[in-house]
Amino acid sequence: MHYRELGTSGIEVSEVGFGAWVVGTDWWGDRSDEDSIEMIHHAIDQGINFFDTGDVYGLGHSEEVVGEALADYRDEVTVATKVGYDFYNNPQAGHGELPKEITGEWVREATEKSLERLDMEYVDLLQLHNANVDEVTPDVLEALDELKEEGLIEATGWALGPSIGWLAEGDMSIEEEFDALQIVWNMFEQEVGNHFLDTIEETGSQTSLIARVPHSSGLLNEQVRPETELGSGDHRGFRPDEWYETGWEKLETLRFLERDGERSMAQASIAWLLGHDATAAVTPTFRTKDDITEWAAASDVPKLSDEEMQRVADLYEDNFGIDRFDGMDALRSSIGGDDIRDAGLDKRVAEGARNEA
């Protein structure tokens, strides 16, 4: 396992991190707390030191599980969490988005409650969870500075979802020199990452990128195949049918990245993200210990060559040779869509899903 610095914080994170949204929730499969803790310990054995959770995951339960699992390893790991949703006063309705609460006072209160659940004196990285650009006021920025001065957090980040605004939000996080910006980014969904790579270069910012969903909801690691039937509670079922149908075709154009016995497609998908200098860590969705073993090793597989990186970019530019709608152009932003349109993205609403909600 190799490690990279998070922004200019001095904090080192493993190139492959553990996204703890899979523990303490049932959105990515049922597992006991004991199973979750065993997975976390197995990740540590594979060299993973970066564990990323959020207060809303399992309505606080993910933090409790992570805290218990890492209790004996606190000085050896980097722990991140997120705040910004009011799940204390609002019930969770299926997979729907909870009301957000992002003020200076809320950020402090939520952080203190997270520390209680984690049973930790500080978190290495505190991220604003899906904050809209107009919600991150001087009051919020001041609260983050105060938390850092008091030693309750070491670094700041901004975590963006795929449909809750991204362009103006990510640009602001880079311009404000947040240590980390977490985004959905993979070989099938490059637009967001490409934009922020440009912003980082143009501004000279040292903000690091954290990439999640590197396998594009199961396509690039081949855990979702044409014959796969996703369960009604599987979070990936909310992708439209067209996404999977075109994805299976796109995958075949990327077979050149595989190296028999040296680099699987799942590992190549992570290695591609690590091929960008601004990337600090990639957090795949681990479901089993076997996933952890294989994907953690992606840090040490043969790096993608410049030629391979360029070929992936060319394929994306040509939509992998596919000329039909994939159902995933629906994006919503916090500033009325102008930023999305300016970026050349289509805001059509995708209709239909692979599974009923």
Coordinates of C-alpha atoms in Angstrom, one line a residue:
M1 CA 0.0 0.0 0.0
H2 CA 1.2 3.5 -0.9
Y3 CA 0.2 6.7 0.9
R4 CA -0.4 10.3 -0.2
E5 CA -0.8 13.6 1.7
L6 CA -4.2 15.1 2.1
G7 CA -3.9 18.6 0.8
T8 CA -1.3 20.4 2.8
S9 CA -2.6 19.0 6.1
G10 CA 0.4 16.7 6.7
I11 CA -2.1 13.9 7.1
E12 CA -1.2 10.7 5.1
V13 CA -4.0 8.6 3.7
S14 CA -3.7 5.2 2.0
E15 CA -4.3 5.3 -1.7
V16 CA -7.2 2.9 -1.2
G17 CA -9.5 3.9 1.6
F18 CA -12.5 2.3 3.3
G19 CA -15.8 4.0 2.7
A20 CA -17.7 3.2 5.8
W21 CA -21.1 3.8 4.3
V22 CA -21.2 0.0 3.9
V23 CA -21.2 -0.5 7.7
G24 CA -24.0 0.5 10.0
T25 CA -26.5 0.6 7.1
D26 CA -28.4 -1.9 4.9
W27 CA -28.2 0.0 1.7
W28 CA -25.3 -2.1 0.4
G29 CA -26.3 -5.4 1.9
D30 CA -27.1 -6.6 5.3
R31 CA -24.2 -7.5 7.7
S32 CA -23.9 -7.7 11.4
D33 CA -21.7 -5.2 13.4
E34 CA -19.3 -8.1 14.1
D35 CA -19.0 -8.7 10.3
S36 CA -18.4 -5.0 9.8
I37 CA -15.7 -4.8 12.4
E38 CA -14.0 -7.9 11.0
M39 CA -14.0 -6.2 7.6
I40 CA -12.4 -3.0 9.0
H41 CA -9.7 -5.0 10.8
H42 CA -9.1 -6.9 7.5
A43 CA -8.7 -3.6 5.7
I44 CA -6.1 -2.5 8.3
D45 CA -4.2 -5.8 7.6
Q46 CA -4.1 -4.8 3.9
G47 CA -2.5 -1.5 4.7
I48 CA -5.6 0.7 4.6
N49 CA -5.4 3.5 7.1
F50 CA -8.1 5.9 5.8
F51 CA -11.6 5.3 7.0
D52 CA -14.4 7.6 5.8
T53 CA -17.8 7.6 7.5
G54 CA -20.6 10.1 8.0
D55 CA -23.0 11.0 10.8
V56 CA -26.1 10.2 8.6
Y57 CA -24.9 6.7 7.7
G58 CA -27.2 4.4 9.6
L59 CA -28.3 7.6 11.5
G60 CA -25.1 7.6 13.5
H61 CA -24.6 3.8 13.7
S62 CA -21.8 3.7 11.1
E63 CA -19.8 6.1 13.3
E64 CA -20.4 3.9 16.3
V65 CA -19.2 0.8 14.5
V66 CA -16.1 2.5 13.1
G67 CA -15.3 3.9 16.5
E68 CA -15.5 0.5 18.1
A69 CA -13.5 -1.1 15.3
L70 CA -10.7 1.5 15.4
A71 CA -10.5 1.9 19.2
D72 CA -7.2 0.0 19.4
Y73 CA -5.7 1.6 16.3
R74 CA -6.5 5.3 16.7
D75 CA -2.9 6.5 16.4
E76 CA -2.4 4.4 13.2
V77 CA -5.4 5.5 11.2
T78 CA -6.9 8.5 9.5
V79 CA -10.6 9.0 10.3
A80 CA -13.0 11.1 8.3
T81 CA -16.6 11.9 8.9
K82 CA -19.3 14.2 7.4
V83 CA -21.9 16.5 8.8
G84 CA -24.8 18.4 7.2
Y85 CA -28.0 16.4 7.5
D86 CA -30.6 16.8 10.3
F87 CA -31.5 13.1 10.9
Y88 CA -32.0 13.9 14.6
N89 CA -35.4 15.6 14.0
N90 CA -36.4 13.9 10.7
P91 CA -37.2 10.3 10.0
Q92 CA -35.4 8.6 7.1
A93 CA -37.8 7.7 4.3
G94 CA -36.3 4.9 2.2
H95 CA -33.3 6.2 0.2
G96 CA -34.7 9.8 0.1
E97 CA -32.5 12.8 1.0
L98 CA -33.0 14.1 4.5
P99 CA -33.3 17.8 5.2
K100 CA -29.9 19.6 5.4
E101 CA -28.7 21.8 8.2
I102 CA -25.5 23.6 7.5
T103 CA -24.8 26.6 9.8
G104 CA -21.8 27.4 12.0
E105 CA -23.7 26.3 15.1
W106 CA -24.9 23.1 13.5
V107 CA -21.5 22.1 12.2
R108 CA -20.1 22.4 15.7
E109 CA -23.0 20.6 17.4
A110 CA -23.0 17.8 14.8
T111 CA -19.2 17.4 15.1
E112 CA -19.3 17.1 18.8
K113 CA -22.0 14.4 18.5
S114 CA -20.0 12.6 15.9
L115 CA -17.0 12.6 18.3
E116 CA -19.2 11.1 21.0
R117 CA -20.3 8.2 18.7
L118 CA -16.8 7.6 17.4
D119 CA -15.5 7.8 21.0
M120 CA -12.6 9.9 19.7
E121 CA -11.1 13.2 20.8
Y122 CA -10.8 14.4 17.2
V123 CA -11.3 13.5 13.6
D124 CA -8.6 13.9 11.1
L125 CA -10.9 15.1 8.3
L126 CA -14.3 16.7 8.7
Q127 CA -16.3 17.1 5.5
L128 CA -19.4 19.1 4.7
H129 CA -21.9 16.6 3.4
N130 CA -23.5 17.7 0.1
A131 CA -23.5 21.3 1.1
N132 CA -24.8 23.8 -1.5
V133 CA -22.5 26.6 -2.4
D134 CA -24.8 29.2 -0.8
E135 CA -24.9 27.3 2.5
V136 CA -21.2 27.5 3.1
T137 CA -21.3 31.0 4.6
P138 CA -18.5 32.9 6.4
D139 CA -20.1 31.7 9.6
V140 CA -19.6 28.1 8.5
L141 CA -16.1 28.7 7.4
E142 CA -15.4 30.4 10.8
A143 CA -16.8 27.4 12.7
L144 CA -14.5 25.0 10.8
D145 CA -11.5 27.2 11.6
E146 CA -12.5 27.2 15.3
L147 CA -12.9 23.5 15.4
K148 CA -9.4 23.1 13.9
E149 CA -7.9 25.6 16.3
E150 CA -9.5 23.7 19.2
G151 CA -8.0 20.4 18.0
L152 CA -11.3 18.8 17.3
I153 CA -10.5 18.4 13.6
E154 CA -7.3 18.3 11.7
A155 CA -8.4 19.0 8.2
T156 CA -11.5 20.1 6.3
G157 CA -13.3 18.7 3.3
W158 CA -16.4 18.9 1.1
A159 CA -18.2 15.8 0.0
L160 CA -20.4 16.0 -3.0
G161 CA -23.1 13.7 -4.2
P162 CA -23.9 12.9 -7.8
S163 CA -27.2 14.8 -8.0
I164 CA -27.1 17.5 -5.3
G165 CA -25.0 20.1 -7.0
W166 CA -21.4 19.8 -7.8
L167 CA -19.7 22.3 -10.1
A168 CA -19.9 25.6 -8.1
E169 CA -19.6 23.6 -4.9
G170 CA -16.4 21.9 -5.9
D171 CA -14.9 25.0 -7.3
M172 CA -15.6 26.9 -4.1
S173 CA -14.0 24.1 -2.0
I174 CA -10.8 24.3 -4.2
E175 CA -10.8 28.1 -4.1
E176 CA -11.2 28.2 -0.4
E177 CA -8.4 25.7 0.0
F178 CA -10.3 22.9 1.7
D179 CA -7.9 20.0 2.2
A180 CA -10.1 17.5 0.4
L181 CA -12.9 17.4 -2.1
Q182 CA -14.8 14.0 -2.4
I183 CA -16.6 13.3 -5.6
V184 CA -18.1 10.5 -7.7
W185 CA -15.5 9.8 -10.3
N186 CA -14.7 6.8 -12.5
M187 CA -13.8 6.0 -16.1
F188 CA -17.5 6.1 -17.1
E189 CA -18.2 9.3 -15.2
Q190 CA -15.2 11.6 -15.9
E191 CA -16.8 15.0 -16.4
V192 CA -16.8 16.0 -12.8
G193 CA -13.2 14.9 -12.1
N194 CA -11.9 16.5 -15.3
H195 CA -13.5 19.8 -14.4
F196 CA -11.9 19.9 -10.9
L197 CA -8.5 18.8 -12.2
D198 CA -8.7 21.9 -14.4
T199 CA -9.8 24.1 -11.5
I200 CA -6.9 22.8 -9.3
E201 CA -4.4 23.5 -12.1
E202 CA -5.8 27.0 -12.9
T203 CA -5.9 28.1 -9.2
G204 CA -2.7 26.4 -8.0
S205 CA -4.7 25.0 -5.1
Q206 CA -3.4 22.0 -3.1
T207 CA -6.9 20.6 -2.5
S208 CA -6.8 16.8 -2.9
L209 CA -9.5 14.8 -4.6
I210 CA -11.0 11.7 -3.0
A211 CA -12.8 9.5 -5.5
R212 CA -15.7 7.3 -4.6
V213 CA -17.8 4.9 -6.8
P214 CA -14.6 4.0 -8.7
H215 CA -16.3 1.0 -10.2
S216 CA -19.4 2.8 -11.4
S217 CA -21.9 1.0 -9.3
G218 CA -20.6 -2.5 -10.0
L219 CA -19.9 -2.3 -13.7
L220 CA -16.1 -1.8 -13.8
N221 CA -15.5 -4.5 -11.2
E222 CA -18.0 -6.8 -13.1
Q223 CA -20.1 -7.4 -10.0
V224 CA -23.1 -6.3 -12.0
R225 CA -23.5 -8.2 -15.2
P226 CA -26.3 -8.4 -17.9
E227 CA -27.9 -11.3 -16.0
T228 CA -27.6 -9.7 -12.5
E229 CA -30.9 -9.0 -10.7
L230 CA -30.5 -6.4 -8.0
G231 CA -32.5 -6.7 -4.9
S232 CA -35.3 -4.2 -4.2
G233 CA -33.1 -2.6 -1.4
D234 CA -29.9 -2.5 -3.4
H235 CA -28.8 1.1 -3.7
R236 CA -27.6 0.5 -7.2
G237 CA -31.1 -0.4 -8.4
F238 CA -31.8 3.3 -8.8
R239 CA -29.6 3.5 -11.8
P240 CA -31.7 3.4 -15.0
D241 CA -31.7 0.4 -17.3
E242 CA -29.9 2.3 -20.0
W243 CA -27.0 3.0 -17.7
Y244 CA -26.3 -0.7 -17.3
E245 CA -27.0 -1.6 -20.9
T246 CA -24.5 0.9 -22.3
G247 CA -22.1 0.2 -19.5
W248 CA -21.7 -3.4 -20.4
E249 CA -20.7 -2.3 -23.9
K250 CA -18.3 0.3 -22.7
L251 CA -16.6 -2.2 -20.5
E252 CA -15.5 -4.2 -23.4
T253 CA -13.6 -1.3 -24.9
L254 CA -11.5 -1.1 -21.7
R255 CA -10.2 -4.7 -21.8
F256 CA -6.8 -3.4 -22.9
L257 CA -6.2 -2.3 -19.3
E258 CA -6.2 -5.8 -17.9
R259 CA -3.0 -7.6 -17.2
D260 CA -3.4 -11.3 -16.7
G261 CA -2.3 -12.1 -13.1
E262 CA -1.0 -8.5 -12.6
R263 CA -4.0 -6.1 -13.0
S264 CA -7.7 -6.9 -13.0
M265 CA -10.3 -4.6 -14.4
A266 CA -11.4 -3.7 -10.9
Q267 CA -7.8 -2.8 -10.0
A268 CA -7.2 -0.9 -13.2
S269 CA -10.3 1.2 -12.4
I270 CA -8.7 2.3 -9.2
A271 CA -5.2 2.6 -10.7
W272 CA -6.7 5.0 -13.4
L273 CA -7.9 7.4 -10.7
L274 CA -4.5 7.2 -8.9
G275 CA -2.9 8.1 -12.2
H276 CA -4.0 11.7 -11.5
D277 CA -1.6 13.5 -9.2
A278 CA -4.4 15.4 -7.5
T279 CA -6.0 12.2 -6.2
A280 CA -5.2 11.4 -2.6
A281 CA -7.4 8.3 -2.1
V282 CA -10.0 6.1 -3.8
T283 CA -12.8 4.7 -1.6
P284 CA -14.4 1.7 -3.3
T285 CA -17.6 0.1 -1.9
F286 CA -16.3 -3.0 -0.2
R287 CA -18.9 -5.7 0.3
T288 CA -16.6 -8.6 1.3
K289 CA -13.1 -9.3 2.7
D290 CA -12.2 -10.6 -0.8
D291 CA -13.1 -7.2 -2.3
I292 CA -10.8 -5.6 0.3
T293 CA -7.9 -7.9 -0.5
E294 CA -8.1 -7.4 -4.3
W295 CA -8.9 -3.7 -4.4
A296 CA -6.4 -2.7 -1.7
A297 CA -3.7 -4.3 -3.9
A298 CA -4.6 -1.8 -6.7
S299 CA -2.2 0.6 -5.0
D300 CA 0.7 -1.7 -6.0
V301 CA -0.4 -3.0 -9.4
P302 CA 1.4 -1.8 -12.6
K303 CA 0.6 1.9 -13.0
L304 CA -1.3 2.9 -16.2
S305 CA 1.1 4.3 -18.8
D306 CA 0.7 7.7 -20.4
E307 CA -0.6 5.9 -23.5
E308 CA -3.2 4.0 -21.5
M309 CA -4.4 7.1 -19.7
Q310 CA -4.7 8.9 -23.1
R311 CA -6.6 6.0 -24.6
V312 CA -9.1 6.1 -21.8
A313 CA -9.5 9.8 -22.3
D314 CA -10.1 9.4 -26.0
L315 CA -12.7 6.7 -25.4
Y316 CA -14.6 8.9 -23.0
E317 CA -14.5 11.8 -25.5
D318 CA -16.0 9.5 -28.1
N319 CA -18.6 8.1 -25.5
F320 CA -16.8 4.7 -26.0
G321 CA -18.3 4.5 -29.5
I322 CA -21.9 4.4 -28.3
D323 CA -24.3 6.9 -29.8
R324 CA -27.4 6.4 -27.6
F325 CA -28.7 8.0 -24.4
D326 CA -27.4 6.2 -21.3
G327 CA -30.1 7.6 -18.9
M328 CA -27.6 9.4 -16.6
D329 CA -27.5 13.0 -17.9
A330 CA -29.9 14.1 -15.1
L331 CA -28.0 16.4 -12.9
R332 CA -29.3 19.1 -10.5
S333 CA -27.2 21.9 -9.2
S334 CA -27.5 24.4 -6.4
I335 CA -27.6 27.5 -8.7
G336 CA -30.4 26.8 -11.0
G337 CA -28.5 24.7 -13.5
D338 CA -26.4 27.4 -15.1
D339 CA -23.2 25.9 -13.9
I340 CA -24.2 22.5 -15.4
R341 CA -25.2 24.0 -18.7
D342 CA -22.0 26.0 -18.9
A343 CA -20.1 22.8 -18.4
G344 CA -21.8 21.3 -21.4
L345 CA -23.9 18.8 -19.6
D346 CA -27.5 17.8 -20.4
K347 CA -30.0 18.2 -17.5
R348 CA -32.6 15.8 -18.9
V349 CA -34.3 13.8 -16.3
A350 CA -33.7 10.1 -16.5
E351 CA -36.9 8.1 -16.6
G352 CA -37.2 4.5 -15.3
A353 CA -34.9 2.6 -13.0
R354 CA -33.4 -0.9 -13.0
N355 CA -35.5 -1.7 -10.0
E356 CA -38.5 -0.2 -8.4
A357 CA -37.8 1.9 -5.3

